[in-house]
Coordinates of C-alpha atoms in Angstrom, one line a residue:
Chain F
M1 CA 44.1 17.1 64.7
A2 CA 42.5 17.9 61.3
E3 CA 38.9 17.1 60.9
L4 CA 37.6 15.4 57.8
K5 CA 33.9 15.4 57.0
L6 CA 32.1 12.4 55.5
P7 CA 31.0 12.1 52.7
V8 CA 34.3 13.1 51.3
S9 CA 35.5 14.0 47.8
E10 CA 38.2 12.3 45.8
D11 CA 40.3 15.5 45.9
E12 CA 40.2 15.7 49.7
I13 CA 41.2 12.0 49.9
R14 CA 44.1 12.5 47.5
A15 CA 45.4 15.4 49.6
L16 CA 46.0 13.0 52.5
H17 CA 49.4 11.4 53.0
V18 CA 51.0 8.7 55.2
G19 CA 51.6 10.1 58.7
D20 CA 48.5 12.4 58.8
A21 CA 46.4 12.1 61.9
V22 CA 42.7 13.1 61.2
E23 CA 39.4 12.9 62.9
L24 CA 36.4 11.7 60.9
T25 CA 32.9 13.1 61.3
G26 CA 29.8 12.0 59.4
R27 CA 28.3 8.7 58.2
M28 CA 30.2 5.5 57.6
I29 CA 29.4 1.8 57.5
T30 CA 30.9 -1.3 59.2
G31 CA 31.8 -4.5 57.4
R32 CA 34.2 -7.3 57.9
D33 CA 34.7 -10.8 56.5
A34 CA 31.2 -11.9 55.7
A35 CA 30.2 -8.4 54.5
H36 CA 33.1 -8.1 52.1
K37 CA 32.4 -11.5 50.5
W38 CA 28.7 -10.6 50.2
L39 CA 29.4 -7.2 48.7
I40 CA 31.5 -8.8 45.9
E41 CA 29.2 -11.8 45.1
A42 CA 26.6 -9.4 43.7
F43 CA 26.0 -5.6 43.5
R44 CA 23.9 -4.8 46.6
E45 CA 21.6 -2.0 45.4
D46 CA 20.2 -1.3 48.8
V47 CA 23.5 -0.9 50.6
A48 CA 25.4 0.9 47.8
P49 CA 24.3 4.4 48.7
Y50 CA 25.7 3.9 52.2
L51 CA 29.1 3.0 50.7
K52 CA 29.5 5.8 48.1
D53 CA 32.0 8.6 49.0
T54 CA 32.4 7.4 52.6
V55 CA 34.6 4.8 54.3
I56 CA 34.0 1.2 55.4
Y57 CA 35.0 0.5 59.0
Q58 CA 36.4 -3.0 59.4
C59 CA 34.9 -3.6 62.9
G60 CA 32.9 -6.3 64.7
P61 CA 31.2 -4.2 67.5
V62 CA 29.6 -5.2 70.8
V63 CA 26.1 -3.7 70.4
R64 CA 23.3 -3.2 72.9
K65 CA 19.7 -3.1 71.9
N66 CA 17.5 -0.6 73.7
P67 CA 13.9 -1.4 74.8
D68 CA 12.7 1.0 72.0
G69 CA 14.5 -1.1 69.4
S70 CA 17.4 1.3 68.8
Y71 CA 21.0 0.2 69.0
V72 CA 24.1 1.5 70.9
F73 CA 27.7 0.6 70.2
V74 CA 29.2 -0.6 73.4
A75 CA 32.7 -1.4 72.2
A76 CA 33.9 -0.9 68.7
G77 CA 37.6 -1.1 67.8
P78 CA 39.0 -2.1 64.4
T79 CA 39.6 -5.7 63.3
T80 CA 42.6 -7.0 61.3
S81 CA 42.4 -5.7 57.8
I82 CA 44.6 -8.1 55.9
R83 CA 41.8 -10.8 55.8
E84 CA 39.9 -8.5 53.4
E85 CA 42.9 -8.1 51.0
P86 CA 41.3 -10.3 48.3
Y87 CA 38.1 -8.2 48.3
E88 CA 38.8 -4.6 49.4
A89 CA 40.1 -3.0 46.3
D90 CA 37.2 -4.4 44.3
V91 CA 34.6 -3.3 46.9
M92 CA 36.1 0.1 47.0
C93 CA 36.2 0.7 43.2
R94 CA 32.9 -0.9 42.6
Y95 CA 30.9 1.0 45.2
G96 CA 32.8 4.3 45.1
L97 CA 34.2 4.0 48.7
R98 CA 36.8 6.6 49.6
G99 CA 38.6 4.6 52.2
V100 CA 38.9 1.9 54.7
I101 CA 39.4 2.0 58.5
G102 CA 41.1 -1.1 60.0
K103 CA 44.2 -2.2 61.7
G104 CA 47.5 -3.8 60.7
G105 CA 47.5 -2.4 57.1
M106 CA 46.8 -4.1 53.8
G107 CA 48.7 -5.5 50.9
P108 CA 49.7 -4.5 47.3
K109 CA 46.3 -5.2 45.8
T110 CA 44.6 -2.7 48.1
L111 CA 47.5 -0.2 47.8
A112 CA 47.1 -0.3 44.0
G113 CA 43.3 0.1 44.4
L114 CA 43.8 3.2 46.6
E115 CA 45.9 4.8 43.9
R116 CA 43.6 3.8 41.0
C117 CA 40.2 4.7 42.5
G118 CA 41.2 7.5 44.9
G119 CA 41.1 6.0 48.4
V120 CA 43.0 6.0 51.6
Y121 CA 43.7 3.4 54.4
F122 CA 43.0 4.8 57.8
H123 CA 44.5 3.0 60.8
A124 CA 42.4 3.1 64.0
V125 CA 44.1 2.1 67.2
G126 CA 43.5 -1.6 67.6
G127 CA 41.8 -2.5 70.9
A128 CA 40.7 1.1 71.6
A129 CA 37.1 -0.1 71.7
Q130 CA 35.9 2.5 74.2
V131 CA 37.4 5.6 72.7
L132 CA 36.1 4.6 69.3
A133 CA 32.6 3.5 70.6
H134 CA 32.3 6.9 72.2
A135 CA 32.9 8.6 68.8
V136 CA 29.9 6.7 67.4
K137 CA 27.0 9.1 68.0
K138 CA 24.2 7.1 66.4
V139 CA 23.4 3.8 64.8
E140 CA 21.2 4.6 61.8
R141 CA 20.4 1.2 60.5
V142 CA 21.8 -2.3 60.0
F143 CA 22.0 -4.7 57.1
M144 CA 22.2 -8.5 57.3
L145 CA 22.0 -8.7 61.1
E146 CA 20.0 -11.9 61.2
E147 CA 22.1 -13.7 58.6
F148 CA 25.6 -12.6 59.8
G149 CA 25.2 -11.9 63.5
V150 CA 26.2 -8.8 65.5
P151 CA 30.0 -8.7 64.7
E152 CA 29.6 -9.4 61.0
A153 CA 26.5 -7.3 60.1
L154 CA 26.8 -4.0 58.2
W155 CA 26.0 -1.2 60.7
V156 CA 25.4 2.3 59.3
I157 CA 26.7 4.7 61.9
D158 CA 27.2 8.5 62.5
V159 CA 30.5 9.4 64.1
A160 CA 32.0 12.5 65.4
R161 CA 35.8 13.2 65.7
F162 CA 36.6 9.6 65.2
P163 CA 40.5 9.4 65.5
V164 CA 42.5 7.7 62.8
M165 CA 45.9 7.8 61.2
V166 CA 46.7 7.5 57.5
T167 CA 49.1 4.6 57.0
M168 CA 48.5 3.9 53.3
D169 CA 47.7 6.7 50.8
S170 CA 46.6 7.2 47.2
H171 CA 50.2 8.0 46.2
G172 CA 51.5 4.5 46.6
R173 CA 53.0 4.9 50.0
S174 CA 52.5 2.3 52.8
L175 CA 53.9 2.9 56.3
H176 CA 53.4 -0.8 56.9
D177 CA 55.8 -1.7 54.1
E178 CA 58.3 0.8 55.3
V179 CA 58.3 -0.4 58.9
D180 CA 58.4 -4.0 57.8
A181 CA 61.5 -3.4 55.6
A182 CA 63.3 -1.5 58.3
S183 CA 62.6 -4.1 61.0
R184 CA 63.8 -6.9 58.6
E185 CA 67.1 -5.0 58.2
K186 CA 67.5 -4.7 61.9
L187 CA 66.7 -8.4 62.4
K188 CA 69.5 -9.3 59.9
E189 CA 71.9 -7.2 62.0
L190 CA 70.7 -8.8 65.3
L191 CA 71.0 -12.3 64.0
A192 CA 74.3 -11.7 62.3
L193 CA 75.8 -10.7 65.6
E194 CA 75.9 -14.3 66.8
A195 CA 76.5 -15.9 63.4
Chain B
M1 CA 29.6 -23.0 100.0
R2 CA 31.2 -23.8 96.6
S3 CA 27.9 -24.4 94.8
H4 CA 27.1 -23.9 91.1
D5 CA 25.5 -20.5 91.9
R6 CA 28.4 -19.3 94.0
Y7 CA 30.9 -20.3 91.3
T8 CA 28.9 -18.7 88.6
E9 CA 28.6 -15.4 90.5
V10 CA 32.3 -15.3 91.2
F11 CA 33.2 -16.2 87.6
L12 CA 30.9 -13.6 86.2
E13 CA 32.6 -11.0 88.3
M14 CA 36.0 -12.3 87.2
L15 CA 35.1 -12.1 83.5
Q16 CA 33.8 -8.6 84.1
R17 CA 37.0 -7.5 85.8
A18 CA 39.1 -9.2 83.1
S19 CA 37.3 -7.5 80.2
T20 CA 37.0 -4.0 81.7
Q21 CA 40.1 -3.5 84.0
L22 CA 43.6 -3.8 82.6
P23 CA 46.0 -5.2 85.2
D24 CA 48.2 -2.4 86.9
D25 CA 51.5 -3.9 85.7
V26 CA 50.3 -3.8 82.1
V27 CA 49.1 -0.2 82.4
A28 CA 52.4 0.8 84.0
A29 CA 54.3 -0.8 81.0
L30 CA 52.1 1.1 78.5
R31 CA 52.8 4.4 80.4
R32 CA 56.6 3.7 80.3
G33 CA 56.3 3.1 76.6
R34 CA 54.3 6.2 76.0
D35 CA 57.0 8.3 77.7
L36 CA 59.8 6.7 75.6
E37 CA 58.2 7.6 72.3
E38 CA 58.9 10.9 70.5
D39 CA 56.5 13.7 71.1
G40 CA 53.9 14.0 68.4
S41 CA 54.8 10.7 66.8
L42 CA 52.1 8.3 65.6
A43 CA 53.5 5.8 68.1
Q44 CA 52.9 8.3 71.0
K45 CA 49.4 9.2 69.7
A46 CA 48.5 5.5 69.6
L47 CA 49.7 4.9 73.2
D48 CA 47.8 8.0 74.3
T49 CA 44.7 6.6 72.7
I50 CA 45.3 3.3 74.3
L51 CA 45.8 4.8 77.8
M52 CA 42.7 6.9 77.4
N53 CA 40.8 3.8 76.4
V54 CA 42.0 1.9 79.4
D55 CA 40.7 4.6 81.7
L56 CA 37.4 4.9 79.9
A57 CA 36.8 1.1 80.1
R58 CA 37.5 1.0 83.8
E59 CA 35.2 4.0 84.5
Q60 CA 32.3 2.7 82.4
T61 CA 32.8 -1.0 83.3
A62 CA 32.8 -1.7 79.5
P63 CA 35.1 -4.0 77.5
I64 CA 38.6 -2.6 76.9
C65 CA 38.5 -4.2 73.4
Q66 CA 35.5 -5.3 71.4
D67 CA 37.2 -8.6 70.7
T68 CA 36.8 -10.0 74.2
G69 CA 38.6 -13.1 73.1
T70 CA 38.5 -16.7 74.2
P71 CA 38.4 -17.1 78.0
V72 CA 41.3 -19.5 78.6
V73 CA 41.0 -20.8 82.1
W74 CA 43.4 -22.7 84.5
V75 CA 41.9 -24.3 87.6
H76 CA 43.7 -25.7 90.6
H77 CA 41.3 -27.7 92.8
P78 CA 41.6 -30.0 95.8
V79 CA 40.7 -33.7 95.7
G80 CA 36.9 -34.3 95.6
V81 CA 35.9 -31.1 93.9
S82 CA 33.8 -31.7 90.8
T83 CA 35.5 -30.3 87.7
R84 CA 32.3 -30.6 85.8
L85 CA 30.6 -28.4 88.3
I86 CA 33.3 -25.7 87.8
E87 CA 33.2 -26.1 84.0
N88 CA 29.4 -25.7 83.8
S89 CA 29.5 -22.7 86.1
M90 CA 32.1 -21.1 83.9
I91 CA 30.0 -21.7 80.8
E92 CA 27.0 -20.1 82.5
A93 CA 29.1 -17.2 83.7
V94 CA 30.4 -16.6 80.1
Q95 CA 26.8 -16.7 78.8
R96 CA 25.7 -14.2 81.5
A97 CA 28.7 -11.9 80.8
T98 CA 27.8 -12.0 77.1
A99 CA 24.2 -11.1 77.8
R100 CA 25.5 -8.1 79.8
Q101 CA 27.9 -7.0 77.1
Y102 CA 31.0 -7.6 79.2
L103 CA 31.9 -10.1 76.5
R104 CA 31.0 -10.2 72.8
P105 CA 29.2 -13.2 71.4
N106 CA 32.4 -14.7 70.1
A107 CA 31.6 -18.4 69.3
V108 CA 31.0 -19.1 65.6
H109 CA 30.1 -22.6 64.2
T110 CA 33.0 -23.4 62.0
L111 CA 31.0 -25.1 59.2
T112 CA 27.8 -22.9 59.1
G113 CA 29.5 -19.6 60.1
K114 CA 26.5 -19.1 62.5
N115 CA 27.3 -17.3 65.7
T116 CA 25.9 -19.2 68.8
G117 CA 25.0 -15.8 70.2
T118 CA 25.6 -16.9 73.7
G119 CA 29.4 -16.5 74.0
S120 CA 29.9 -20.2 74.6
G121 CA 30.4 -23.0 72.1
A122 CA 32.3 -26.2 71.3
G123 CA 35.7 -25.6 73.0
I124 CA 34.8 -22.1 74.2
P125 CA 35.5 -21.3 77.0
S126 CA 38.7 -23.4 77.2
L127 CA 39.4 -24.9 80.6
H128 CA 42.4 -26.7 82.1
F129 CA 42.3 -28.5 85.4
Q130 CA 44.9 -29.6 87.8
E131 CA 44.5 -31.2 91.3
W132 CA 46.6 -29.8 94.1
D133 CA 47.1 -30.3 97.9
H134 CA 45.5 -27.0 99.0
P135 CA 41.9 -26.7 100.2
E136 CA 41.2 -23.6 97.9
V137 CA 40.0 -23.6 94.4
E138 CA 42.2 -21.2 92.4
V139 CA 41.0 -20.0 89.0
R140 CA 43.1 -17.9 86.7
L141 CA 42.2 -16.8 83.2
I142 CA 43.2 -14.7 80.2
L143 CA 41.0 -13.3 77.5
K144 CA 42.8 -14.1 74.3
G145 CA 41.7 -12.0 71.3
G146 CA 41.6 -13.3 67.7
G147 CA 44.0 -10.8 66.1
S148 CA 46.8 -11.7 68.4
E149 CA 45.9 -15.4 68.3
N150 CA 46.4 -15.3 64.5
V151 CA 50.1 -14.2 64.9
G152 CA 50.9 -17.0 67.3
S153 CA 53.3 -19.6 65.8
Q154 CA 55.0 -22.9 66.4
H155 CA 58.5 -23.7 65.2
K156 CA 60.7 -26.8 65.2
L157 CA 64.4 -26.6 65.6
P158 CA 66.8 -26.7 63.9
D159 CA 65.8 -24.0 61.4
N160 CA 68.5 -23.7 58.8
R161 CA 67.0 -20.5 57.3
L162 CA 67.7 -18.7 60.5
G163 CA 70.8 -20.5 61.6
A164 CA 68.8 -21.7 64.6
G165 CA 70.0 -24.8 66.4
R166 CA 68.5 -26.7 69.2
D167 CA 69.6 -24.4 72.0
L168 CA 68.6 -21.1 73.6
E169 CA 70.4 -19.1 70.9
G170 CA 68.2 -21.0 68.4
V171 CA 65.1 -20.0 70.4
R172 CA 66.2 -16.4 70.4
R173 CA 66.5 -16.5 66.6
V174 CA 63.1 -18.0 65.8
V175 CA 61.4 -15.7 68.3
L176 CA 62.8 -12.5 66.9
D177 CA 62.0 -13.7 63.4
A178 CA 58.4 -14.5 64.5
L179 CA 58.1 -11.0 66.0
V180 CA 59.2 -9.4 62.6
Q181 CA 56.6 -11.6 60.8
A182 CA 53.9 -10.4 63.3
Q183 CA 54.8 -6.7 62.8
G184 CA 52.0 -4.7 64.6
K185 CA 49.2 -7.1 63.5
G186 CA 48.8 -8.7 67.0
C187 CA 48.0 -5.2 68.4
A188 CA 51.5 -4.2 69.4
P189 CA 53.0 -3.5 71.9
G190 CA 52.4 -7.1 73.0
T191 CA 53.7 -9.7 75.4
L192 CA 55.2 -13.0 74.2
G193 CA 54.3 -16.2 76.0
I194 CA 56.8 -18.8 74.9
C195 CA 57.1 -22.5 75.6
I196 CA 60.3 -24.4 74.8
G197 CA 59.8 -28.1 74.4
G198 CA 56.6 -30.1 74.9
D199 CA 54.5 -31.4 72.0
R200 CA 52.4 -29.5 69.5
V201 CA 49.4 -29.4 71.9
S202 CA 51.1 -28.9 75.2
G203 CA 53.5 -26.3 73.8
Y204 CA 50.6 -23.9 72.9
E205 CA 48.9 -24.4 76.3
E206 CA 52.1 -23.7 78.2
S207 CA 52.9 -20.7 76.0
K208 CA 49.5 -19.2 77.0
R209 CA 49.8 -20.1 80.6
Q210 CA 53.0 -18.0 80.7
L211 CA 50.8 -15.0 80.0
L212 CA 49.3 -15.3 83.5
R213 CA 52.7 -14.0 84.9
R214 CA 53.0 -10.4 86.0
L215 CA 55.2 -8.4 83.7
E216 CA 57.7 -7.4 86.3
D217 CA 58.3 -10.9 87.7
T218 CA 61.7 -12.6 87.2
N219 CA 62.0 -16.1 85.8
P220 CA 63.3 -18.4 88.6
I221 CA 65.5 -20.1 86.0
P222 CA 68.5 -17.8 85.5
E223 CA 69.2 -18.7 81.8
L224 CA 65.5 -18.2 81.0
A225 CA 65.5 -14.9 82.9
R226 CA 68.5 -13.7 80.8
L227 CA 66.8 -14.9 77.6
E228 CA 63.6 -13.1 78.5
E229 CA 65.5 -9.9 79.1
R230 CA 67.5 -10.1 75.9
I231 CA 64.5 -10.8 73.6
F232 CA 62.6 -8.0 75.3
R233 CA 65.5 -5.6 74.6
E234 CA 66.2 -6.7 71.1
G235 CA 62.5 -7.0 70.2
N236 CA 62.1 -3.4 71.1
E237 CA 65.1 -2.5 68.9
L238 CA 63.3 -3.8 65.9
G239 CA 61.4 -0.5 65.7
I240 CA 58.0 -2.0 64.8
G241 CA 56.3 0.1 67.5
P242 CA 52.7 0.5 68.7
M243 CA 50.3 -0.8 66.1
G244 CA 53.3 -1.3 63.8
F245 CA 53.5 2.5 63.2
G246 CA 57.3 2.4 64.0
G247 CA 58.7 3.4 67.4
K248 CA 60.5 2.1 70.5
T249 CA 57.7 0.1 72.1
T250 CA 57.1 -3.2 70.4
L251 CA 57.1 -5.5 73.4
L252 CA 55.7 -5.1 77.0
G253 CA 57.1 -8.4 78.2
V254 CA 58.6 -11.8 77.4
K255 CA 57.7 -14.9 79.4
I256 CA 59.3 -18.2 78.8
G257 CA 58.5 -21.7 80.2
T258 CA 59.7 -25.1 79.4
L259 CA 58.3 -28.6 79.1
D260 CA 60.2 -31.8 78.6
R261 CA 60.3 -33.0 75.0
L262 CA 60.9 -36.2 73.0
P263 CA 64.5 -36.7 71.9
A264 CA 63.5 -36.1 68.3
C265 CA 61.5 -32.9 68.9
Y266 CA 62.4 -29.4 69.8
F267 CA 59.4 -27.1 69.5
V268 CA 59.3 -23.4 70.3
T269 CA 55.8 -22.2 70.6
I270 CA 54.8 -18.5 70.8
S271 CA 51.6 -17.0 71.9
Y272 CA 51.3 -13.3 71.3
M273 CA 49.2 -11.3 73.7
C274 CA 48.0 -7.9 72.5
W275 CA 48.6 -4.7 74.5
A276 CA 45.2 -5.4 76.2
G277 CA 46.8 -8.2 78.3
R278 CA 43.6 -9.1 80.1
R279 CA 43.9 -11.5 82.9
A280 CA 42.2 -12.2 86.3
G281 CA 42.5 -14.6 89.1
V282 CA 40.6 -15.7 92.2
S283 CA 41.0 -18.0 95.1
I284 CA 37.8 -19.5 96.5
S285 CA 37.9 -21.0 100.0
E286 CA 35.9 -24.1 101.1
G287 CA 33.3 -21.7 102.6
G288 CA 33.0 -19.8 99.3
D289 CA 35.0 -16.7 100.4
V290 CA 36.9 -15.0 97.6
T291 CA 40.4 -13.5 97.4
W292 CA 41.2 -11.7 94.1
L293 CA 44.6 -12.4 92.8
S294 CA 46.8 -10.1 90.7

């Protein structure tokens, strides 16, 4: 599997295509429902450097706090992405994000955002919380922990060989749209059999 | 002795097992799916990651999935056993399992958005009680994650759009359509728990209770057994595949139950269980001895 280092350039991101399996290494940040809304309500100066040229991981982890105050990711798979559809393209273009990691794919607004601002949608395996938590080598810091709680906080993490698949690219292709269309055709065929 | 402390201890172990050890029948179904997929395909890669994850969770006694779900619990108890005692013990067990990171703090106040932090909250865990004639207390549960819960659905027949009448053929039509709507979003390959009949409340409960069944069991009602088999086969022909990446493994199982209905109503209720079909069961004797159930 090809390795992709974070932070990542726009050219490297535009070189990726649907169907590519890659492993990510470097710094990324987590964010889900509360975080996306918060990032759009105002430009968050303190978090912005942690979003630039990296990816946001849509994940609500299980986290353990060590006696010395540091944190460890105990379980950390992706959450369903489509809930961030109203926000993601705006967050991405505004903060200079180069991609999203989630599950289930996203809609036309995000797909257009990926093309316009040079981003990619990485699909992590939903539910693979252990494999993915083991790829998290270090928790650097956390934003909004008190306000949002553990799953919704923005965790800045260092990862190594974090396995993902490109399912939406910056060239307007979405594997999710293609599978959806093919399965609808098959459904028509199955239901017509008895009609 | 079936005391508060004994129940809590047993329930804590049950929650730990459910969250960290995927049942053997589910693992076997995932392995079969993996071998069916094309070498090098995204579908096969996804199933390889899933199987690696299942092993890792078991070895490390850590949650298979970070969304440890809602514990949905069914209790059978003899006459004279306090259901409140069992409920309070389960709540405490959920809190202790959360403190030990077997469960994620998963209860959020709906109006304030504040996480209770304890794992328990209004309606969480969810318990259902039924008295029976046996001396044992039998407790079975599933951990039902949010992603899969969001793709569950309830349909009323007839449905003209799908040409679905009030019969098993109509049920087949709405279920296959619902599966296409869900795509991979419920963390395919999943298991469908289905209730035909009942009302809008009881239908959902029964559809979830069906998820306690082992994947390889056979429905004792022949026409439901045939329908389960057919929806399983056709659902996998849809090509949605693991995670919706495309592929041959869209479903791990289909389980159908029925409840009686009002003459005017014909509901079909579908609960989607993700590939991490986490369930556990235990039988507790009068003396407090425990037998684990599969």
